[in-house]
Short mmCIF file of C-alpha atoms and ligand atoms in Angstrom, two decimals:
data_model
loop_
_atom_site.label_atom_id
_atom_site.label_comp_id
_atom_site.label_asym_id
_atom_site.label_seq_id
_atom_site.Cartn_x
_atom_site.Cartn_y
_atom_site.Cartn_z
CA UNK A 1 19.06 3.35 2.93
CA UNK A 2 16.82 6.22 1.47
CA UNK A 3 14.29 7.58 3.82
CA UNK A 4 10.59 7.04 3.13
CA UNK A 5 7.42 9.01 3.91
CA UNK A 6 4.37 7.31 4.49
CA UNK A 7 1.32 9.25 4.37
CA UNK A 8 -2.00 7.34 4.06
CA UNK A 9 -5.47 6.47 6.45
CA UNK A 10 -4.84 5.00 10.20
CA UNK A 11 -7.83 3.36 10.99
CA UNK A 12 -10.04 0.88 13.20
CA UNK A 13 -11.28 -1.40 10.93
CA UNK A 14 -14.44 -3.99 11.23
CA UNK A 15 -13.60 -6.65 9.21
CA UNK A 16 -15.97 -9.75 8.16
CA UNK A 17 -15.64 -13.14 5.83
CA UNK A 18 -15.87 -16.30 5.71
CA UNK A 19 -13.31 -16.59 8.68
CA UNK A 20 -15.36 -15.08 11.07
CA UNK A 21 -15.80 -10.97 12.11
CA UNK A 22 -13.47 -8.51 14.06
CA UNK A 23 -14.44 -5.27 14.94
CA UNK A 24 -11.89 -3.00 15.61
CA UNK A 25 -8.66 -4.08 14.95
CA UNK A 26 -5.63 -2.19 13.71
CA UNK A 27 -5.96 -1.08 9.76
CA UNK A 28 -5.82 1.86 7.36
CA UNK A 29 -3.45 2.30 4.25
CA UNK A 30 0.06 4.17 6.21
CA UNK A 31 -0.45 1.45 8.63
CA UNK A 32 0.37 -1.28 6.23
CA UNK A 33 2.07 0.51 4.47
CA UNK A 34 4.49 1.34 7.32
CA UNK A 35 5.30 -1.93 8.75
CA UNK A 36 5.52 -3.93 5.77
CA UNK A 37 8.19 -1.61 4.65
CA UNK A 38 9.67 -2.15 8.09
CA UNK A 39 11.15 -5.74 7.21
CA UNK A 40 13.30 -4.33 4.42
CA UNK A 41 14.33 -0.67 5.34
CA UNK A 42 14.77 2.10 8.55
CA UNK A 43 14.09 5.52 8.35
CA UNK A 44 10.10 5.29 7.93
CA UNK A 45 7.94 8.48 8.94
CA UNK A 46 4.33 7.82 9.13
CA UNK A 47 2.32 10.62 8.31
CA UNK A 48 -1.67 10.83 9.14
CA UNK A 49 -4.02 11.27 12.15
CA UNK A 50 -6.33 8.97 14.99
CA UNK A 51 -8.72 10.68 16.93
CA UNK A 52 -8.84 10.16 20.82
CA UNK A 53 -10.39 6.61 20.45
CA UNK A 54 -7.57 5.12 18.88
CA UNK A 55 -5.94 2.57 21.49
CA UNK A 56 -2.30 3.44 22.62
CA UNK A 57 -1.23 0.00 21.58
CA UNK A 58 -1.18 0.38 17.90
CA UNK A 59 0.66 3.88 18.53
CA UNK A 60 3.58 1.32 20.16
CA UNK A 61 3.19 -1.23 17.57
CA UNK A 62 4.59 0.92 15.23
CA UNK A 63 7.08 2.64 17.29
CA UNK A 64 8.46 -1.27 18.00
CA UNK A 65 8.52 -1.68 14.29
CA UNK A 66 11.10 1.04 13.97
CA UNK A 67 8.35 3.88 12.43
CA UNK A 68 8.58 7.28 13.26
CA UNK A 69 5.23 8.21 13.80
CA UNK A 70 6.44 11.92 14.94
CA UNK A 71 4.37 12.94 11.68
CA UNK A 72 1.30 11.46 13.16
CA UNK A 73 -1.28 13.53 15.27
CA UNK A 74 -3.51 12.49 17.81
CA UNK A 75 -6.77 14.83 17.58
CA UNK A 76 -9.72 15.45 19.42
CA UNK A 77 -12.55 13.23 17.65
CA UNK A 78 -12.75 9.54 16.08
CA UNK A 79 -10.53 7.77 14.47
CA UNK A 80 -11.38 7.04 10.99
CA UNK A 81 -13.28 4.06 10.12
CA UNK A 82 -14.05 1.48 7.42
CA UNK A 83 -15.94 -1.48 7.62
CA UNK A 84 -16.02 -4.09 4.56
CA UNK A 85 -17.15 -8.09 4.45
CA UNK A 86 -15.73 -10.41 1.99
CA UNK A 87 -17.60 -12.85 -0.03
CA UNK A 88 -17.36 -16.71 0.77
CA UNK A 89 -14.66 -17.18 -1.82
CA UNK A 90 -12.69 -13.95 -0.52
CA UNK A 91 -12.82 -13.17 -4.17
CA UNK A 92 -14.83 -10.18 -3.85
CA UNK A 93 -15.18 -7.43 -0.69
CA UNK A 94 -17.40 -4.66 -0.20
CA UNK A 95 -17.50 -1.52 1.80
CA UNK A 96 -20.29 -1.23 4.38
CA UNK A 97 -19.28 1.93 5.94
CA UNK A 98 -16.50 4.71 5.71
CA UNK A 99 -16.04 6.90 8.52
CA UNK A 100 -13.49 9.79 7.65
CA UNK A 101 -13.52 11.07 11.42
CA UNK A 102 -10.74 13.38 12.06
CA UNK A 103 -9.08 13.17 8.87
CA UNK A 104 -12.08 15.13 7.56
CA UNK A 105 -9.99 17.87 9.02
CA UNK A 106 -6.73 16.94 9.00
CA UNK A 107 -3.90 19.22 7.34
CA UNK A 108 -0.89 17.43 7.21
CA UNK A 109 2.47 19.50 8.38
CA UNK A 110 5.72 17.79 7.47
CA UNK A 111 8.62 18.71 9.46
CA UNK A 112 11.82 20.09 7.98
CA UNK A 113 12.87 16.56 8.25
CA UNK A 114 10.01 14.99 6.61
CA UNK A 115 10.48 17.25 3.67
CA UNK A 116 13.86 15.93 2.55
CA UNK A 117 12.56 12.19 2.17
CA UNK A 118 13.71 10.40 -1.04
CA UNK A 119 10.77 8.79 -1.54
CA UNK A 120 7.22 9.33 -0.77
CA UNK A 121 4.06 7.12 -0.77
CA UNK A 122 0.70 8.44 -0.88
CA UNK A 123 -1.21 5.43 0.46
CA UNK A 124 -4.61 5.56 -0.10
CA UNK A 125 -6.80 8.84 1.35
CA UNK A 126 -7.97 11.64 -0.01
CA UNK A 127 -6.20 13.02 -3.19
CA UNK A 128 -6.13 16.68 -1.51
CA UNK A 129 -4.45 15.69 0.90
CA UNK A 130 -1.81 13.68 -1.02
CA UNK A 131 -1.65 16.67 -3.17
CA UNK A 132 -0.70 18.73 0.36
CA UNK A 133 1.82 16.34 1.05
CA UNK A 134 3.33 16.73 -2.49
CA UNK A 135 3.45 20.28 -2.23
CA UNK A 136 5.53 20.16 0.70
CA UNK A 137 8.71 17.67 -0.51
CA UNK A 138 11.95 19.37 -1.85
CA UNK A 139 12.27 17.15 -4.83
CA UNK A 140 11.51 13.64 -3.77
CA UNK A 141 13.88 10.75 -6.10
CA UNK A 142 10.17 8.66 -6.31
CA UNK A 143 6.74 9.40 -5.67
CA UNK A 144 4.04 6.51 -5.62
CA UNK A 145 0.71 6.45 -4.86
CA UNK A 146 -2.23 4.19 -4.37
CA UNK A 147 -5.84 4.77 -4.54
CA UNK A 148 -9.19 3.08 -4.69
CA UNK A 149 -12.83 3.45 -6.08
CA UNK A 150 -14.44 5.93 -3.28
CA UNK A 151 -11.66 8.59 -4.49
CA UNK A 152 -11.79 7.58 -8.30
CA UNK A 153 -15.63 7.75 -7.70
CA UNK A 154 -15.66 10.89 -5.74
CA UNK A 155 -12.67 12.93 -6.42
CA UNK A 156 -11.48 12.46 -10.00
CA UNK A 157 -10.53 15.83 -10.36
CA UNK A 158 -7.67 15.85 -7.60
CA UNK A 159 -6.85 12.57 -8.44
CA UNK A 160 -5.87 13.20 -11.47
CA UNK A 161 -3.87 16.73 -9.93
CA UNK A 162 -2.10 14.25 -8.41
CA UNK A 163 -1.31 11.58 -10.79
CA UNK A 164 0.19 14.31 -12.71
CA UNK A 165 2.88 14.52 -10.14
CA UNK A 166 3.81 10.82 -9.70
CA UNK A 167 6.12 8.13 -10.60
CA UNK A 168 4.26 4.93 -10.11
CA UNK A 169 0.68 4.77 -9.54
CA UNK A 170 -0.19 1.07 -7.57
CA UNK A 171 -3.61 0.04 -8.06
CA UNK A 172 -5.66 -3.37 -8.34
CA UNK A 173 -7.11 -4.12 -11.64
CA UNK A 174 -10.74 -2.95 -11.07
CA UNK A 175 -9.04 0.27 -10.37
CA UNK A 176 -7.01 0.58 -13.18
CA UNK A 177 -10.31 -0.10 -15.06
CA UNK A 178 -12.66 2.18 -13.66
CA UNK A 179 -9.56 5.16 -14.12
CA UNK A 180 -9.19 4.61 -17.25
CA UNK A 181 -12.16 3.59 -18.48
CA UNK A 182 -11.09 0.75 -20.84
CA UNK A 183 -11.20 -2.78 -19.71
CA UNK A 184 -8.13 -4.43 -21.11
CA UNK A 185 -5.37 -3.66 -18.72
CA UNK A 186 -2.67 -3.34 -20.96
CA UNK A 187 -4.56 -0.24 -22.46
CA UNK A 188 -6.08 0.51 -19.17
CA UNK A 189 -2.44 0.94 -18.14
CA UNK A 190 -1.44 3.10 -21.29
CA UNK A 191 -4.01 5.56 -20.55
CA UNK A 192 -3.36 5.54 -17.01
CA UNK A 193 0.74 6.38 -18.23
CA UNK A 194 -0.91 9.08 -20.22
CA UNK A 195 -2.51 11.04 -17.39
CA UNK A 196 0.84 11.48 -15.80
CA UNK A 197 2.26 8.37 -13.85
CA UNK A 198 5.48 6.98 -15.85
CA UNK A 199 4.52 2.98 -14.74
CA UNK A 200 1.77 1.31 -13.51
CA UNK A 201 1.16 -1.21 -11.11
CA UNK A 202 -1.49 -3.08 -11.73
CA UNK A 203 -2.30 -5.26 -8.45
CA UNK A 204 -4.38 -8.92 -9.51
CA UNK A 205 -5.12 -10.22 -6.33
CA UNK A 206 -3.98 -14.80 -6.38
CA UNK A 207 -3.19 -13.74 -9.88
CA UNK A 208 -0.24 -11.33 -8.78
CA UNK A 209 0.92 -8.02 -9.82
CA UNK A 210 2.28 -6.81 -13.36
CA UNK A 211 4.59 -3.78 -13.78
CA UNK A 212 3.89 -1.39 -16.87
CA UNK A 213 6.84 0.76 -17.37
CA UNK A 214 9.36 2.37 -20.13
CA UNK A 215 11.35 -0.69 -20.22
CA UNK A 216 7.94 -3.30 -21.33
CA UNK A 217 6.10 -5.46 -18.53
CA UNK A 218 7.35 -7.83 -15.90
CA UNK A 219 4.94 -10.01 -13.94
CA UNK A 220 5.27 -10.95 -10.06
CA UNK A 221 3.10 -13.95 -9.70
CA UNK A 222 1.26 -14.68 -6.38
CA UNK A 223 2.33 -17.34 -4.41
CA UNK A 224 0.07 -20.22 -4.08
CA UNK A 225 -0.82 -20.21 -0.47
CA UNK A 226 -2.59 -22.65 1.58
CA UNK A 227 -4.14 -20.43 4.61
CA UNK A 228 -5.76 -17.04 3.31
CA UNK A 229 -7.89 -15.59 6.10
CA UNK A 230 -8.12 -11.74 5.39
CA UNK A 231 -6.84 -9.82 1.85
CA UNK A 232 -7.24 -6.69 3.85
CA UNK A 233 -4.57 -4.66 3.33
CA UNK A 234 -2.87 -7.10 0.62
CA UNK A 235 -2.28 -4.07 -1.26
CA UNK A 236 -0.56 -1.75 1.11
CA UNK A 237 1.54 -4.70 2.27
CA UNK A 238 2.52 -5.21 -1.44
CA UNK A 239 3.42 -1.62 -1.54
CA UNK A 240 5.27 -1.90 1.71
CA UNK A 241 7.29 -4.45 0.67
CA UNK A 242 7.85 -2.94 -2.81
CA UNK A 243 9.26 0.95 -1.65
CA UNK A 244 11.11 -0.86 1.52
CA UNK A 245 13.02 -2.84 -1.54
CA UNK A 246 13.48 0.16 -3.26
CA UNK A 247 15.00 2.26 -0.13
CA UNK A 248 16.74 -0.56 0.83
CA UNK A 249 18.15 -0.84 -2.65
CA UNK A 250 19.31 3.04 -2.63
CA UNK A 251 18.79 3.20 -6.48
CA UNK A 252 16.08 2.55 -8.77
CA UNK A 253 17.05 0.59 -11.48
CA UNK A 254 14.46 -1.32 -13.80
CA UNK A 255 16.63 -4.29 -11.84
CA UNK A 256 15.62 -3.22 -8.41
CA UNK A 257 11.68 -2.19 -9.90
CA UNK A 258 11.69 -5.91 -10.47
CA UNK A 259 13.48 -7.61 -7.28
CA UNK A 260 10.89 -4.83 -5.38
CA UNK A 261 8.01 -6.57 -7.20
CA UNK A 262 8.65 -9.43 -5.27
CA UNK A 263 9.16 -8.17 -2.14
CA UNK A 264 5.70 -6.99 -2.48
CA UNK A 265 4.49 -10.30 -3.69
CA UNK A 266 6.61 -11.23 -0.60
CA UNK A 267 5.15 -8.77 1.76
CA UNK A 268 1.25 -9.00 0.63
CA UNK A 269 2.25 -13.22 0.81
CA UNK A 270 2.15 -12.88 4.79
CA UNK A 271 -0.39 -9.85 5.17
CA UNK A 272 -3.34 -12.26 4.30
CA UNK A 273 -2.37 -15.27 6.20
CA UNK A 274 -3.98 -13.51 9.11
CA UNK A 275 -6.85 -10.72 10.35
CA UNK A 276 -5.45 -6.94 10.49
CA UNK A 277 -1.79 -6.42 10.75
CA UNK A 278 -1.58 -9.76 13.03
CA UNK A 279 0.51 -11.96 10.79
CA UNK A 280 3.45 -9.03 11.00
CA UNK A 281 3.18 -9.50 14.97
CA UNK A 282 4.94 -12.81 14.26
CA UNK A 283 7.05 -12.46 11.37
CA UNK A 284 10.92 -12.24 11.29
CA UNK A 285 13.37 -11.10 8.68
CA UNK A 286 14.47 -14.41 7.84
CA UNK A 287 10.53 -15.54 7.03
CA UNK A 288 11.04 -12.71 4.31
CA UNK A 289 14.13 -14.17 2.67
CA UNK A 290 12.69 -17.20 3.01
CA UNK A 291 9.86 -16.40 1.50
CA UNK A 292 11.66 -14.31 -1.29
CA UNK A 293 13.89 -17.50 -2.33
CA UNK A 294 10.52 -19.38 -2.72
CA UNK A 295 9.77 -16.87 -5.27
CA UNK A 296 12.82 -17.05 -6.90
CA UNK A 297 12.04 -20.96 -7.40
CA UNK A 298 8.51 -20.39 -8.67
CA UNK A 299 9.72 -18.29 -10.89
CA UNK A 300 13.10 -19.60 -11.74
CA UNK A 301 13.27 -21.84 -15.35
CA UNK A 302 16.25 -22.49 -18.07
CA UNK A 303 16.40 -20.79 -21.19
CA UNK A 304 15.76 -23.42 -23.43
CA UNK A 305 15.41 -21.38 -26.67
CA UNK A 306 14.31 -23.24 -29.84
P1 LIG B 401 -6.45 -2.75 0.88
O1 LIG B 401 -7.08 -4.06 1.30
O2 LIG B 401 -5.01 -2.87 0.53
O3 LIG B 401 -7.27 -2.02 -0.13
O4 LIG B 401 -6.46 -1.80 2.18
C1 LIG B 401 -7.46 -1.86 3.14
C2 LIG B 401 -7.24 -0.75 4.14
O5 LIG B 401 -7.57 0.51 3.54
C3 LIG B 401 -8.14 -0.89 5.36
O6 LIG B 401 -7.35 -1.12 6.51
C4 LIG B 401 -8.92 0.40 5.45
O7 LIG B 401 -8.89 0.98 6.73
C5 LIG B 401 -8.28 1.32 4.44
N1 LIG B 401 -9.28 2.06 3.68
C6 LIG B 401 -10.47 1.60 3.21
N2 LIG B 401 -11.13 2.57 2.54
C7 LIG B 401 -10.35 3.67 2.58
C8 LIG B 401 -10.48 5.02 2.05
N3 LIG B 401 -11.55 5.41 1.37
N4 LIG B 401 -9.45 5.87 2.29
C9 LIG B 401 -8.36 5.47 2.97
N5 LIG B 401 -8.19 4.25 3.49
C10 LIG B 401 -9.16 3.34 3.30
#
């Protein structure tokens, strides 16, 4: 197993849709991040900050999941905060209210430990400090990253600092859009590839995931699901579930890009069956290789060339 740094937002999130609201309930990027990757890989550090509100549960909830969470401080102040509602269709979301708290001051630290990681993700938080975390790794095998409109809106300059300096960049496709400024993704991704990252992920909600990289495309559908109650943190699942493949894996291969594409798929599958982090509270490894053979079927056809 590689190890794999984590740093991203730990928050309390207020969450509202069609399926009813809940305030504060377990969210933020590294969180998702974290214990999605836990189902495919050990050796997880967790690096971020909560403020003195945040409830000692979630703090265990990770430890239980096998995450080190040595790299993340507990500070004087609140914990930060977002607050979106979906639309009846869960098609669309928007943000009501971001709270930065105490990562408005936070400076992360990594230990000597922390440093040596083989891969890092920057989940999604502010591009300076993803650019502090960067700064602080010996020579990483992978970086990835995530991001999403309030950074792209409000810090395009240290985004793109920091996009210089990574492998993958994971974002869904209104993302890739808005960064790149063109609206076809293929191109959206090219230009994206041209800022710095060598291969895209372009994340498509129910329409799955696609994978631009050196060796062409490959597309991870979604799977058709029956219950969907809460995309919240779809993404950072899928991202979970795609660098737990990869450490898990111990080399990165075009193969194992593409067999980490579906644990993502795999990963984000279960993160929206339920609010928050709730569906992970029940899930077992063998529900993930269950789930990953299902995508092997719905994916699986002859090669009946003409
Ligand atoms: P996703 O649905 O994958 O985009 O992730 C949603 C999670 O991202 C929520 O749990 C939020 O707490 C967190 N989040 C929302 N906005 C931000 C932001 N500006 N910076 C960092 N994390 C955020």
């Amino acid at each position: 197993m590689m190890e794999l740094l984590v740093v991203g937002s730990v928050a309390l999130d207020d969450l509202d849709g069609p399926f009813g609201r809940r305030p504060d309930v377990l969210g933020g990027s590294a969180s998702y991040i974290s214990v999605a990757a836990s189902f495919l890989t050990h050796g997880i550090h967790l690096v971020g900050v909560v403020g003195d509100d945040f409830p000692r549960e979630h703090v265990d909830y990770l430890v239980g999941r096998g995450v080190d969470v040595a790299g993340l401080e507990r500070v004087h102040g609140k914990t930060f905060r977002w607050r979106g509602i979906y639309s009846e269709t869960l098609e669309t979301r928007q943000t009501l209210d971001t709270q930065l708290g105490v990562f408005a001051n936070f400076r992360p630290r990594l230990s000597e430990a922390q440093r040596d990681a083989d891969l890092v993700f920057l989940g999604n938080i502010d591009p300076t400090l993803q650019l502090e975390v960067l700064e602080q790794m010996r020579g990483p095998r992978l970086v990835a990253c995530d991001t999403m409109n309030f950074w792209i809106t409000g810090k395009l300059d240290e985004l793109r600092r920091v996009l210089e300096r990574v492998d993958i960049l994971l974002v869904n496709d209104e993302e890739a859009r808005q960064l790149s400024g063109v609206h076809n993704l293929v191109r959206a991704a090219d230009a994206i590839r041209m800022m710095g990252a060598r291969a895209v992920i372009v994340k498509r909600g129910d329409s799955g995931a696609l994978l631009f990289h050196e060796s062409g495309v490959f597309a991870a559908p979604a799977l058709p699901l029956e219950d969907v109650r809460d995309p919240t943190g779809a993404g950072d699942s899928f991202a979970g579930g795609f660098m737990g493949c990869l450490a898990r894996a111990r080399e990165i291969t075009p193969a194992t890009m593409r067999s980490a594409m579906i644990y993502g798929s795999v990963l984000a599958s279960y993160c929206v069956e339920d609010f928050s982090l709730d569906r992970f509270r029940t899930l077992t490894t063998l529900d993930v290789a269950a789930r990953f053979r299902a995508f092997h079927e719905l994916t699986h056809f002859e090669n009946l060339e003409l």
